[in-house]
Amino acid sequence: MKRSAGSIKRASKRQKFSSTRNQDKEKETLAQWPEYFHDALNTVLAFVSSRRHLATTFPMIRSSAEGLLKRALLPDVVEFAYIPHSDLRIHGETVSQQNKRSNSPDFTLNSQSLTIETPSGSRLPGHEEEEHVLVLEFAENFRTTKLGNLVEKRNQRFKDAVEELLKATPEGEVSMDLLQAAARDHIPVNPSAKKALPANDSQNLIIPEPKDRPSIDDILLEIQKQQWYKNQIADRRTFEAKVAIEGLLAEPLSHTIQQALRESRNITSLYCHQAAAINAIAQRKHVIVSTSTASGKSVIYQVPLLKFLEENSNATAIFIYPTKALAQDQRTALEQLLWACPGLQHIKVATYDGDTPQDHRRAIRETASVIFTNFDMLHASILPHEELWRTFIKNLKLVAVDELHYYSNLFGSHVAQIIRRFRRICAAVGNQRAIFVSCSATISKPSQHMKRLFGVEDVEEIVEDGAPSGKKDYLVWDPPSVKNMDPGVAKLGQSGSMYEAINLMIFLMMRGVRVILFCKFRRACELAMKALRQRLSAEGRLDVLAKVMPYRGVLRDSQDRRRIEHEAFSGHLLGIVATNALELGVDIGVLDAVIMLGFPFGIANFRQQAGRAGRRSRDSLAVLVAEDLPIDRNYLEFPDKLYDQPMDDLTIDIESKVIIEAHLQCAAHEMPLSKDDASYFGASLGELCDSKLQKDKDGWYHPHPKYLPYPAKHISIRGADDDKYTIIDVTKVGQANGVPRIIEEIELSRAIFELYEGGVVKEVSHDTKVARLVRADVNWITKQRRIARSPHRTYFGSFRKIRGNKVLDVVDVDTPPYERQVTGFWFDVPKDLLGLMKEKHFNLAEAIHSASHAWMNCFALSPDLRTECKAAEKEYNKEESQRKRPARLIFYDASRKGSVSAQAFDHSSEVLQQAHDTVETCPCKDGCIHGATCSEGNIVASKTGALLILKALLNLDIDANSVATQLSSQEFETIVEATYIRPLDGVQVEPA
């Protein structure tokens, strides 16, 4: 209601009226209010929304409310929008057709109207138009268990809004007429209706073409004039446009290659970094180019390829990309370049990845000159069958590895060994001349990383960026704090980072700005898309909604994934909601703005995501919408870090005996090993071969029989679980032309906690590892419920259905036991320190949690480690938990096949010292003890407590008198002294 009244007030400002006269009229009107005028709808809707088995559809609310009162006024605290009838789920089930109520009223305005054209090309299969129902729900965040109190609070807001309406009504006009006029802005439009918006609103339908959109400066000025703008821009940085810096080639390109570049890319000159890289390759040097996003890095290896092919038509090349989407994008670009190059139109290019049919693979090996693949295929398909690839490898001239920054930590450590296996095979077939070229976004020490990853020394590093760039604005957006807002507005649900990001995205799209919204997690991506659908549907902007799509790298259906990429590249989309799957350089066309919902997982991620906007030299915008998390607040307080903080070095472990041994088994299967192969695999090869492999009478080493016949299948190079569950959409099964659709595949470790029958999951088979889902539009989420039965194990016996902060239902589940064995280590907090911290009223969970993250922040391979993150709902619970955790810092491998914890243990003392020195000298409030990947948002934190624990673990002196008493509000202890753990029989415990 407040929003409608505000609309009326703005409309009436042009007319003068007497405040005294309006006050008199207000008193008269208030006296004529029908009894319980403002109680009817609120009472009914409050009752219905508190019952989990009732759907708050408009026919139900209207019929019940009209039974109390013949007329009612909808307050703004009620959000309502149309959703497909088949998507309506009550308690996990579809609304019964037998109990179907009358159709929801068509709120289409009956004036002469326009029909909105919805581009069918923007719809994915299975999303056809169908009957819709109008659903209502409260948007506010009132917290109360008493229904009567809830109604009273809503009624007071309703009364205030009516009084505001009456005050704003000029003399000679009827307040109800103004209400109905203002309500036109908020009445949702039935998507099934033929008519959508009135003709007199047609100008609002027009969205500027991208080339005609306003400048970013004008848009930011307009934002600051909006009623909803409350000084959210906490920091703004402007980077001016940069002109191109051209470079010259030592040897000019042939006329045919120049023609191909001109006709396919409109390239008539090269940037300085492109020219430098091409010159270095001509000198047979390995090359790493580290420049900004969209700086034309692909030309660096495409042009030398054309030169090699013109010199020898039998030449071959391998282009390696981290994702299938990126490979598909670059393959199309190369094919266009070859087709435009006279004499090279016959060159065959092929994608060789997991989607390549088996019956096509032989033809690709025998006829393709260039293959686009990934390290998964190189490891599991190409190298194990190297005898089938010998001709291709013998003629290999160029190996290009794009997005080098992607290969670090555990995955990068595996890739380093795969490259060594590959170089060994190349040498064995007589090819030691293959050139390795790599491209990356801006990273720290690029040549050092490439040398370690590839095992080569002669690397030319090119970091000078000659590409032009348009003017770019960076904003740090601070959503209004609920604490600082008007008590009424704060409870309307119109606050928080998600609401602000969606509101900003819609505002930009309506002005022709093409936007991508990055979410850190898949669930956030889904909730953001749901909010967009609700907002745009309610506002009748189905034309805009049709141009918004979600994108997740886990989309199992490659046709869906590539269709979305095509829609984006062709300019049909205005908005994309994505996870970090689009961080990498998939060319999805021109984007004008990037919105990041919450600080990404690191500075490198922030800069990579921000670089997705402004890829064609025009002005652009990058917005970081801060979440209410400590790490986000840190960057709000110190925004300079976003631009000045150096990026962490990319780290790989090329000395891990666990990883080396696994790849030695593979290498020995590809071709028997000898001690001379230490030049590829390092000094530990001899020891590992003698102890882990089998030696024949001639001195050659072969894989251990337990890994045969295919050792590569025993290694998961990405650290993921081998077993996966297939997720199938069965919504349309049983309907005309309805078929099941595979949505995605998820790892076993996730499936056990995310797939359970109930909600939208219709059936789960743990035998076949298949889950069948139905599409639904629900206003609740599900969350596993932990049952405290043991101090040593965690049990999840049910899940909760949650709407806002309220548990609607608890559903028991029956899933097979899941036990996961990983390697880890721990530090026990000394008993003396525990006594001191309790005496000084420290929250032990805060201190241990922060000390754990401080340690991980100083360990190079920490992305492949996990720690026990403390949840605020448990540590600050007002009810005492029976499950007490030991006072220890626990670290373990993220993958059950990982070996990082062993490396971490070997360096644990020096990392402890580094963590202590960092925390002790860091001037920040608490940023140094926050983990970017903390699963609980770093809420449970104490920098002072962390420093005390780090000192104690290093046996440093602590002056008890200098330790200040804390103002802890913790009612119950959740941490107890760690008890001694007896080692297994026959196992020798290595001291730290």
CSV table of N, CA and C in Angstrom, one decimal, residues 693-737:
chain,number,residue,atom,x,y,z
A,693,LEU,N,55.9,-49.6,-8.6
A,693,LEU,CA,55.6,-50.2,-9.9
A,693,LEU,C,56.3,-51.5,-10.0
A,694,GLN,N,56.2,-52.2,-11.1
A,694,GLN,CA,56.8,-53.5,-11.3
A,694,GLN,C,57.9,-53.4,-12.3
A,695,LYS,N,59.0,-54.0,-12.0
A,695,LYS,CA,60.2,-54.0,-12.8
A,695,LYS,C,60.4,-55.3,-13.5
A,696,ASP,N,60.7,-55.2,-14.9
A,696,ASP,CA,60.9,-56.4,-15.6
A,696,ASP,C,62.4,-56.8,-15.6
A,697,LYS,N,62.7,-57.9,-16.3
A,697,LYS,CA,64.1,-58.4,-16.3
A,697,LYS,C,65.0,-57.5,-17.0
A,698,ASP,N,64.5,-56.6,-17.9
A,698,ASP,CA,65.3,-55.7,-18.7
A,698,ASP,C,65.5,-54.3,-18.0
A,699,GLY,N,64.9,-54.2,-16.8
A,699,GLY,CA,65.0,-52.9,-16.1
A,699,GLY,C,63.9,-51.9,-16.3
A,700,TRP,N,62.9,-52.2,-17.1
A,700,TRP,CA,61.8,-51.3,-17.4
A,700,TRP,C,60.7,-51.4,-16.4
A,701,TYR,N,60.1,-50.3,-16.1
A,701,TYR,CA,59.0,-50.3,-15.1
A,701,TYR,C,57.6,-50.3,-15.7
A,702,HIS,N,56.7,-51.1,-15.2
A,702,HIS,CA,55.4,-51.2,-15.7
A,702,HIS,C,54.4,-51.0,-14.5
A,703,PRO,N,53.2,-50.6,-14.9
A,703,PRO,CA,52.2,-50.3,-13.8
A,703,PRO,C,51.9,-51.5,-12.9
A,704,HIS,N,51.5,-51.2,-11.7
A,704,HIS,CA,51.2,-52.3,-10.8
A,704,HIS,C,49.9,-53.0,-11.3
A,705,PRO,N,49.8,-54.3,-11.2
A,705,PRO,CA,48.6,-55.0,-11.8
A,705,PRO,C,47.3,-54.5,-11.3
A,706,LYS,N,47.2,-54.0,-10.0
A,706,LYS,CA,45.9,-53.6,-9.5
A,706,LYS,C,45.4,-52.3,-10.2
A,707,TYR,N,46.2,-51.6,-11.0
A,707,TYR,CA,45.7,-50.5,-11.7
A,707,TYR,C,45.3,-50.8,-13.1
A,708,LEU,N,45.6,-52.0,-13.6
A,708,LEU,CA,45.3,-52.4,-14.9
A,708,LEU,C,43.8,-52.8,-15.1
A,709,PRO,N,43.2,-52.7,-16.3
A,709,PRO,CA,43.9,-52.4,-17.5
A,709,PRO,C,44.0,-50.9,-17.9
A,710,TYR,N,43.4,-50.0,-17.1
A,710,TYR,CA,43.4,-48.6,-17.5
A,710,TYR,C,43.7,-47.8,-16.2
A,711,PRO,N,45.0,-47.5,-15.9
A,711,PRO,CA,45.4,-46.8,-14.7
A,711,PRO,C,44.8,-45.4,-14.7
A,712,ALA,N,44.5,-44.8,-15.8
A,712,ALA,CA,44.0,-43.4,-15.8
A,712,ALA,C,42.6,-43.3,-15.2
A,713,LYS,N,41.9,-44.4,-15.2
A,713,LYS,CA,40.5,-44.4,-14.6
A,713,LYS,C,40.6,-44.3,-13.0
A,714,HIS,N,41.8,-44.5,-12.5
A,714,HIS,CA,41.9,-44.5,-11.0
A,714,HIS,C,42.2,-43.1,-10.5
A,715,ILE,N,42.3,-42.1,-11.4
A,715,ILE,CA,42.7,-40.8,-11.0
A,715,ILE,C,41.6,-39.8,-11.4
A,716,SER,N,41.1,-39.1,-10.4
A,716,SER,CA,40.1,-38.0,-10.7
A,716,SER,C,40.9,-36.7,-10.6
A,717,ILE,N,41.3,-36.2,-11.8
A,717,ILE,CA,42.2,-35.0,-11.8
A,717,ILE,C,41.6,-33.7,-11.2
A,718,ARG,N,40.3,-33.7,-11.2
A,718,ARG,CA,39.6,-32.5,-10.6
A,718,ARG,C,39.3,-32.7,-9.2
A,719,GLY,N,39.6,-33.8,-8.6
A,719,GLY,CA,39.4,-34.0,-7.2
A,719,GLY,C,37.9,-34.3,-6.9
A,720,ALA,N,37.1,-34.6,-7.9
A,720,ALA,CA,35.7,-34.8,-7.6
A,720,ALA,C,35.5,-36.3,-7.4
A,721,ASP,N,34.4,-36.6,-6.7
A,721,ASP,CA,34.0,-38.0,-6.5
A,721,ASP,C,33.7,-38.7,-7.9
A,722,ASP,N,34.0,-40.0,-8.0
A,722,ASP,CA,33.8,-40.7,-9.2
A,722,ASP,C,32.3,-40.8,-9.5
A,723,ASP,N,31.6,-41.2,-8.4
A,723,ASP,CA,30.1,-41.5,-8.6
A,723,ASP,C,29.3,-40.2,-8.7
A,724,LYS,N,28.4,-40.2,-9.6
A,724,LYS,CA,27.6,-39.0,-9.8
A,724,LYS,C,26.1,-39.5,-10.0
A,725,TYR,N,25.2,-38.6,-9.6
A,725,TYR,CA,23.8,-38.8,-9.7
A,725,TYR,C,23.3,-38.0,-10.9
A,726,THR,N,22.4,-38.6,-11.7
A,726,THR,CA,21.8,-37.9,-12.8
A,726,THR,C,20.5,-37.3,-12.4
A,727,ILE,N,20.3,-36.0,-12.7
A,727,ILE,CA,19.1,-35.3,-12.4
A,727,ILE,C,18.2,-35.2,-13.6
A,728,ILE,N,17.0,-35.7,-13.5
A,728,ILE,CA,16.1,-35.7,-14.7
A,728,ILE,C,14.8,-35.0,-14.4
A,729,ASP,N,14.4,-34.1,-15.3
A,729,ASP,CA,13.2,-33.4,-15.3
A,729,ASP,C,12.1,-34.2,-15.9
A,730,VAL,N,11.1,-34.6,-15.1
A,730,VAL,CA,10.0,-35.4,-15.6
A,730,VAL,C,8.7,-34.7,-15.6
A,731,THR,N,8.7,-33.3,-15.6
A,731,THR,CA,7.5,-32.5,-15.5
A,731,THR,C,6.5,-32.9,-16.6
A,732,LYS,N,7.0,-33.0,-17.8
A,732,LYS,CA,6.1,-33.2,-19.0
A,732,LYS,C,5.9,-34.6,-19.3
A,733,VAL,N,6.4,-35.5,-18.6
A,733,VAL,CA,6.2,-36.9,-18.9
A,733,VAL,C,4.7,-37.3,-18.7
A,734,GLY,N,4.1,-37.9,-19.6
A,734,GLY,CA,2.7,-38.2,-19.6
A,734,GLY,C,1.8,-37.3,-20.4
A,735,GLN,N,2.4,-36.1,-20.8
A,735,GLN,CA,1.7,-35.2,-21.6
A,735,GLN,C,2.1,-35.4,-23.1
A,736,ALA,N,1.3,-34.7,-23.9
A,736,ALA,CA,1.6,-34.9,-25.4
A,736,ALA,C,3.0,-34.4,-25.7
A,737,ASN,N,3.8,-35.3,-26.3
A,737,ASN,CA,5.2,-35.0,-26.7
A,737,ASN,C,6.1,-34.8,-25.5
